[in-house]
Every structure is written in structure tokens, then in C-alpha cells.
XYZ file of N, CA and C in Angstrom:
351
model
N 1.937 12.928 14.968
C 1.532 11.855 14.074
C 1.650 12.287 12.618
N 1.236 13.521 12.308
C 1.250 13.981 10.928
C 2.661 14.059 10.366
N 3.635 14.528 11.176
C 5.011 14.595 10.682
C 5.573 13.190 10.476
N 5.214 12.230 11.339
C 5.634 10.838 11.138
C 5.059 10.286 9.840
N 3.802 10.577 9.588
C 3.140 10.100 8.379
C 3.758 10.734 7.137
N 4.056 12.020 7.209
C 4.683 12.691 6.067
C 6.078 12.142 5.796
N 6.850 11.856 6.841
C 8.180 11.285 6.610
C 8.068 9.851 6.092
N 7.063 9.092 6.552
C 6.830 7.759 6.003
C 6.506 7.864 4.515
N 5.634 8.814 4.153
C 5.236 8.981 2.755
C 6.438 9.318 1.878
N 7.286 10.193 2.358
C 8.481 10.564 1.590
C 9.390 9.352 1.390
N 9.592 8.575 2.443
C 10.444 7.386 2.342
C 9.808 6.349 1.419
N 8.499 6.155 1.520
C 7.791 5.216 0.646
C 7.985 5.614 -0.812
N 7.830 6.896 -1.094
C 8.000 7.378 -2.468
C 9.428 7.145 -2.959
N 10.406 7.485 -2.142
C 11.812 7.300 -2.531
C 12.126 5.827 -2.791
N 11.718 4.963 -1.886
C 12.009 3.533 -2.036
C 11.284 2.929 -3.237
N 10.033 3.295 -3.430
C 9.267 2.766 -4.554
C 9.843 3.244 -5.878
N 10.118 4.536 -5.975
C 10.604 5.092 -7.236
C 12.015 4.635 -7.584
N 12.782 4.178 -6.614
C 14.145 3.716 -6.888
C 14.256 2.193 -6.941
N 13.155 1.481 -6.771
C 13.185 0.024 -6.766
C 13.394 -0.511 -8.187
N 14.473 -1.256 -8.391
C 14.810 -1.761 -9.723
C 13.796 -2.781 -10.237
N 13.255 -3.598 -9.356
C 12.271 -4.594 -9.779
C 11.000 -3.919 -10.268
N 10.532 -2.945 -9.520
C 9.340 -2.216 -9.959
C 9.631 -1.504 -11.273
N 10.789 -0.873 -11.386
C 11.139 -0.161 -12.618
C 11.161 -1.100 -13.819
N 11.636 -2.315 -13.633
C 11.735 -3.264 -14.738
C 10.386 -3.844 -15.151
N 9.453 -3.942 -14.225
C 8.201 -4.649 -14.492
C 6.962 -3.767 -14.530
N 7.079 -2.521 -14.176
C 5.874 -1.757 -13.851
C 5.525 -0.643 -14.822
N 5.826 -0.823 -16.079
C 5.510 0.240 -17.033
C 4.030 0.636 -16.970
N 3.166 -0.337 -16.751
C 1.727 -0.050 -16.722
C 1.146 -0.089 -15.311
N 2.010 0.037 -14.314
C 1.560 0.041 -12.913
C 0.969 1.412 -12.631
N -0.301 1.554 -12.933
C -1.011 2.821 -12.750
C -2.328 2.533 -12.040
N -2.438 3.017 -10.830
C -3.647 2.822 -10.041
C -3.533 3.688 -8.795
N -4.582 3.694 -8.009
C -4.533 4.381 -6.717
C -5.073 3.424 -5.663
N -4.476 3.478 -4.488
C -4.896 2.577 -3.426
C -4.760 3.265 -2.080
N -5.549 2.763 -1.135
C -5.522 3.303 0.226
C -4.924 2.272 1.168
N -4.036 2.739 2.022
C -3.615 1.985 3.195
C -4.379 2.588 4.367
N -5.227 1.802 5.001
C -5.975 2.240 6.181
C -5.337 1.568 7.387
N -4.723 2.383 8.242
C -3.969 1.878 9.389
C -4.615 2.325 10.694
N -5.917 2.245 10.766
C -6.731 2.685 11.902
C -6.708 4.200 12.027
N -5.765 4.752 12.749
C -5.751 6.199 12.987
C -5.213 6.981 11.805
N -4.468 6.339 10.940
C -3.884 7.007 9.776
C -4.350 6.312 8.505
N -4.630 7.126 7.503
C -5.002 6.618 6.185
C -4.193 7.393 5.154
N -3.758 6.701 4.108
C -3.076 7.372 3.003
C -3.613 6.810 1.697
N -3.674 7.671 0.697
C -4.010 7.234 -0.654
C -2.777 7.475 -1.514
N -2.337 6.413 -2.172
C -1.148 6.474 -3.012
C -1.589 6.346 -4.461
N -1.152 7.292 -5.276
C -1.426 7.252 -6.710
C -0.149 6.862 -7.438
N -0.231 5.802 -8.231
C 0.892 5.331 -9.035
C 0.608 5.635 -10.501
N 1.648 6.000 -11.242
C 1.505 6.206 -12.683
C 2.760 5.688 -13.370
N 2.583 4.693 -14.230
C 3.691 4.075 -14.970
C 4.835 3.655 -14.052
N 4.498 3.080 -12.909
C 5.491 2.531 -12.006
C 6.138 3.515 -11.054
N 5.691 4.743 -11.057
C 6.252 5.765 -10.166
C 5.146 6.344 -9.290
N 5.527 6.742 -8.084
C 4.570 7.401 -7.201
C 4.275 8.782 -7.772
N 3.013 9.024 -8.064
C 2.584 10.328 -8.582
C 2.213 11.255 -7.434
N 1.538 10.703 -6.419
C 1.087 11.516 -5.291
C 0.789 10.609 -4.101
N 1.046 11.122 -2.909
C 0.628 10.444 -1.679
C -0.178 11.443 -0.864
N -1.443 11.136 -0.688
C -2.357 11.971 0.082
C -2.369 11.449 1.519
N -1.748 12.196 2.427
C -1.656 11.755 3.825
C -2.832 12.223 4.681
N -3.761 12.921 4.070
C -4.941 13.377 4.807
C -6.174 13.264 3.908
N -6.507 12.038 3.482
C -7.616 11.904 2.541
C -8.968 12.192 3.179
N -9.822 12.790 2.387
C -11.190 13.027 2.805
C -12.055 11.820 2.486
N -13.275 11.796 2.986
C -14.135 10.626 2.791
C -14.542 10.393 1.338
N -14.454 11.412 0.494
C -14.847 11.247 -0.900
C -13.659 11.192 -1.856
N -12.436 11.187 -1.334
C -11.261 11.086 -2.201
C -11.229 9.695 -2.835
N -11.049 9.631 -4.156
C -11.152 8.341 -4.849
C -9.888 7.483 -4.736
N -10.090 6.179 -4.846
C -9.001 5.200 -4.927
C -9.590 3.939 -5.554
N -8.722 3.109 -6.122
C -9.184 1.889 -6.784
C -9.452 0.753 -5.803
N -8.575 0.585 -4.841
C -8.767 -0.461 -3.842
C -8.136 -0.020 -2.531
N -8.534 -0.685 -1.459
C -8.030 -0.335 -0.125
C -7.593 -1.596 0.608
N -6.544 -1.436 1.391
C -6.109 -2.460 2.338
C -6.293 -1.866 3.719
N -7.184 -2.474 4.506
C -7.517 -1.957 5.832
C -7.117 -2.992 6.884
N -6.353 -2.542 7.872
C -5.919 -3.455 8.934
C -5.587 -2.660 10.180
N -5.491 -3.376 11.284
C -5.123 -2.738 12.550
C -3.670 -2.279 12.501
N -3.352 -1.359 13.393
C -1.966 -0.881 13.490
C -1.025 -2.040 13.791
N -1.464 -2.991 14.601
C -0.625 -4.142 14.926
C -0.310 -4.982 13.684
N -1.296 -5.186 12.828
C -1.056 -5.953 11.602
C -0.031 -5.257 10.722
N -0.167 -3.944 10.547
C 0.811 -3.207 9.732
C 2.193 -3.275 10.373
N 2.247 -3.204 11.691
C 3.536 -3.300 12.386
C 4.182 -4.659 12.120
N 3.392 -5.720 12.192
C 3.923 -7.060 11.936
C 4.384 -7.216 10.485
N 3.663 -6.617 9.549
C 4.073 -6.648 8.140
C 5.460 -6.041 7.946
N 5.773 -5.028 8.727
C 7.010 -4.268 8.507
C 8.245 -4.897 9.141
N 8.083 -6.029 9.793
C 9.231 -6.686 10.417
C 10.152 -7.279 9.343
N 11.464 -7.336 9.610
C 12.389 -7.931 8.631
C 11.997 -9.360 8.243
N 11.575 -10.147 9.219
C 11.044 -11.485 8.958
C 9.684 -11.567 9.638
N 8.616 -11.310 8.869
C 7.283 -11.314 9.481
C 6.902 -12.693 10.013
N 6.089 -12.680 11.049
C 5.542 -13.925 11.597
C 4.637 -14.570 10.543
N 4.383 -15.885 10.678
C 3.436 -16.527 9.773
C 2.098 -15.773 9.764
N 1.521 -15.709 8.615
C 0.243 -15.047 8.337
C 0.364 -13.524 8.289
N 1.552 -12.991 8.464
C 1.802 -11.565 8.264
C 2.757 -11.357 7.086
N 3.033 -12.403 6.325
C 4.019 -12.323 5.257
C 3.425 -11.867 3.925
N 2.129 -11.740 3.836
C 1.508 -11.295 2.599
C 0.079 -10.852 2.832
N -0.445 -10.094 1.868
C -1.797 -9.559 2.046
C -2.853 -10.661 2.023
N -2.635 -11.721 1.236
C -3.645 -12.774 1.171
C -3.709 -13.549 2.477
N -2.554 -13.926 3.005
C -2.567 -14.677 4.263
C -3.160 -13.839 5.386
N -2.815 -12.562 5.426
C -3.362 -11.693 6.476
C -4.862 -11.485 6.299
N -5.337 -11.526 5.065
C -6.781 -11.356 4.858
C -7.546 -12.627 5.229
N -6.897 -13.786 5.144
C -7.560 -15.040 5.513
C -7.531 -15.285 7.015
N -6.417 -14.941 7.671
C -6.221 -15.327 9.063
C -6.155 -14.176 10.051
N -5.876 -12.998 9.600
C -5.739 -11.845 10.490
C -6.848 -10.852 10.162
N -6.632 -9.588 10.463
C -7.716 -8.615 10.315
C -7.613 -7.744 9.064
N -6.765 -8.102 8.115
C -6.641 -7.292 6.910
C -7.853 -7.502 6.008
N -8.413 -6.401 5.539
C -9.552 -6.433 4.623
C -9.128 -5.820 3.299
N -9.495 -6.481 2.215
C -9.218 -5.978 0.871
C -10.550 -5.529 0.296
N -10.632 -4.246 -0.066
C -11.886 -3.678 -0.562
C -11.644 -2.958 -1.877
N -12.685 -2.825 -2.652
C -12.600 -2.043 -3.877
C -12.489 -2.921 -5.111
N -11.805 -2.407 -6.118
C -11.703 -3.061 -7.412
C -10.595 -4.120 -7.376
N -10.992 -5.370 -7.189
C -10.015 -6.458 -7.088
C -9.304 -6.706 -8.412
N -9.954 -6.407 -9.532
C -9.310 -6.590 -10.832
C -8.075 -5.700 -10.948
N -8.189 -4.460 -10.536
C -7.038 -3.554 -10.599
C -5.945 -4.027 -9.651
N -6.317 -4.471 -8.463
C -5.319 -5.026 -7.541
C -4.605 -6.210 -8.189
N -5.353 -7.136 -8.769
C -4.746 -8.329 -9.360
C -3.868 -7.981 -10.562
N -4.269 -7.008 -11.361
C -3.451 -6.601 -12.511
C -2.113 -6.022 -12.073
N -2.059 -5.453 -10.900
C -0.850 -4.800 -10.401
C -0.217 -5.541 -9.233
N -0.686 -6.733 -8.946
C -0.276 -7.441 -7.737
C 1.230 -7.662 -7.655
N 1.863 -8.070 -8.735
C 3.303 -8.338 -8.691
C 4.077 -7.083 -8.310
N 3.689 -5.954 -8.841
C 4.371 -4.700 -8.525
C 4.029 -4.230 -7.122
N 2.824 -4.513 -6.711
C 2.352 -4.052 -5.411
C 2.988 -4.822 -4.263
N 3.327 -6.076 -4.493
C 3.830 -6.919 -3.408
C 5.320 -7.210 -3.506
N 6.064 -6.434 -4.282
C 7.525 -6.636 -4.414
C 8.169 -6.500 -3.062
């Protein structure tokens, strides 16, 4: 599981840092957030639109600005090329599925366009 998570983190960093839309819009995209995927949790730190760090083994006191928590099935559905209805965005999944948005919503909203590219 850990090697899968580490390879996911590396790919996430590469894709995020090379994304032209994020590069064009995200000069001030600086925050940290947690993806909670049941058995796996990661904290991603962004600074000026680039991934600064991905913590694939966060401790209970490691800080983050906001968290998205959902079942493994919800994350799997999100990753489909054409997600099913209610898996196409974090808001729809939080209203109808099991995704929970926790933490500082202001920081999430300030960075929402970059976060949901």
C-alpha cells in the first residue's frame, strides 16, 4: 500500500506542477489540505501553485487547512474518466454521497478554482 501511495503522490505532484491551467491561475494557490481515503491519508502542501510537499504518512497532529474525507469507493468513482452523477465534483459528493469537507472553508473557497481543475 505504501509504495502505491508514494507512486500516486509522485504522479500527483508531476501532473499538478505541469498543469498549464494551474500555472496560469494559481500564483497565490498556497494552502495545505488532506485527502482522507479511509485506509490512506495524505497531506498536500501547495505554494504559489506548485506542490511543495506531500506527506503520505501524516500523524494526528500534522497541520492542514482543510480536509476532504470520503470512502475508497467515492475516491474511485471520482477518478473515472467520466464520473457517475454526484461523483463529478466535491460539492455534489458532499450533498449526496459520503464526502465530508472539514476545516477552513474560506481557504478552500479562495483556492477552489485551482483545486478543482
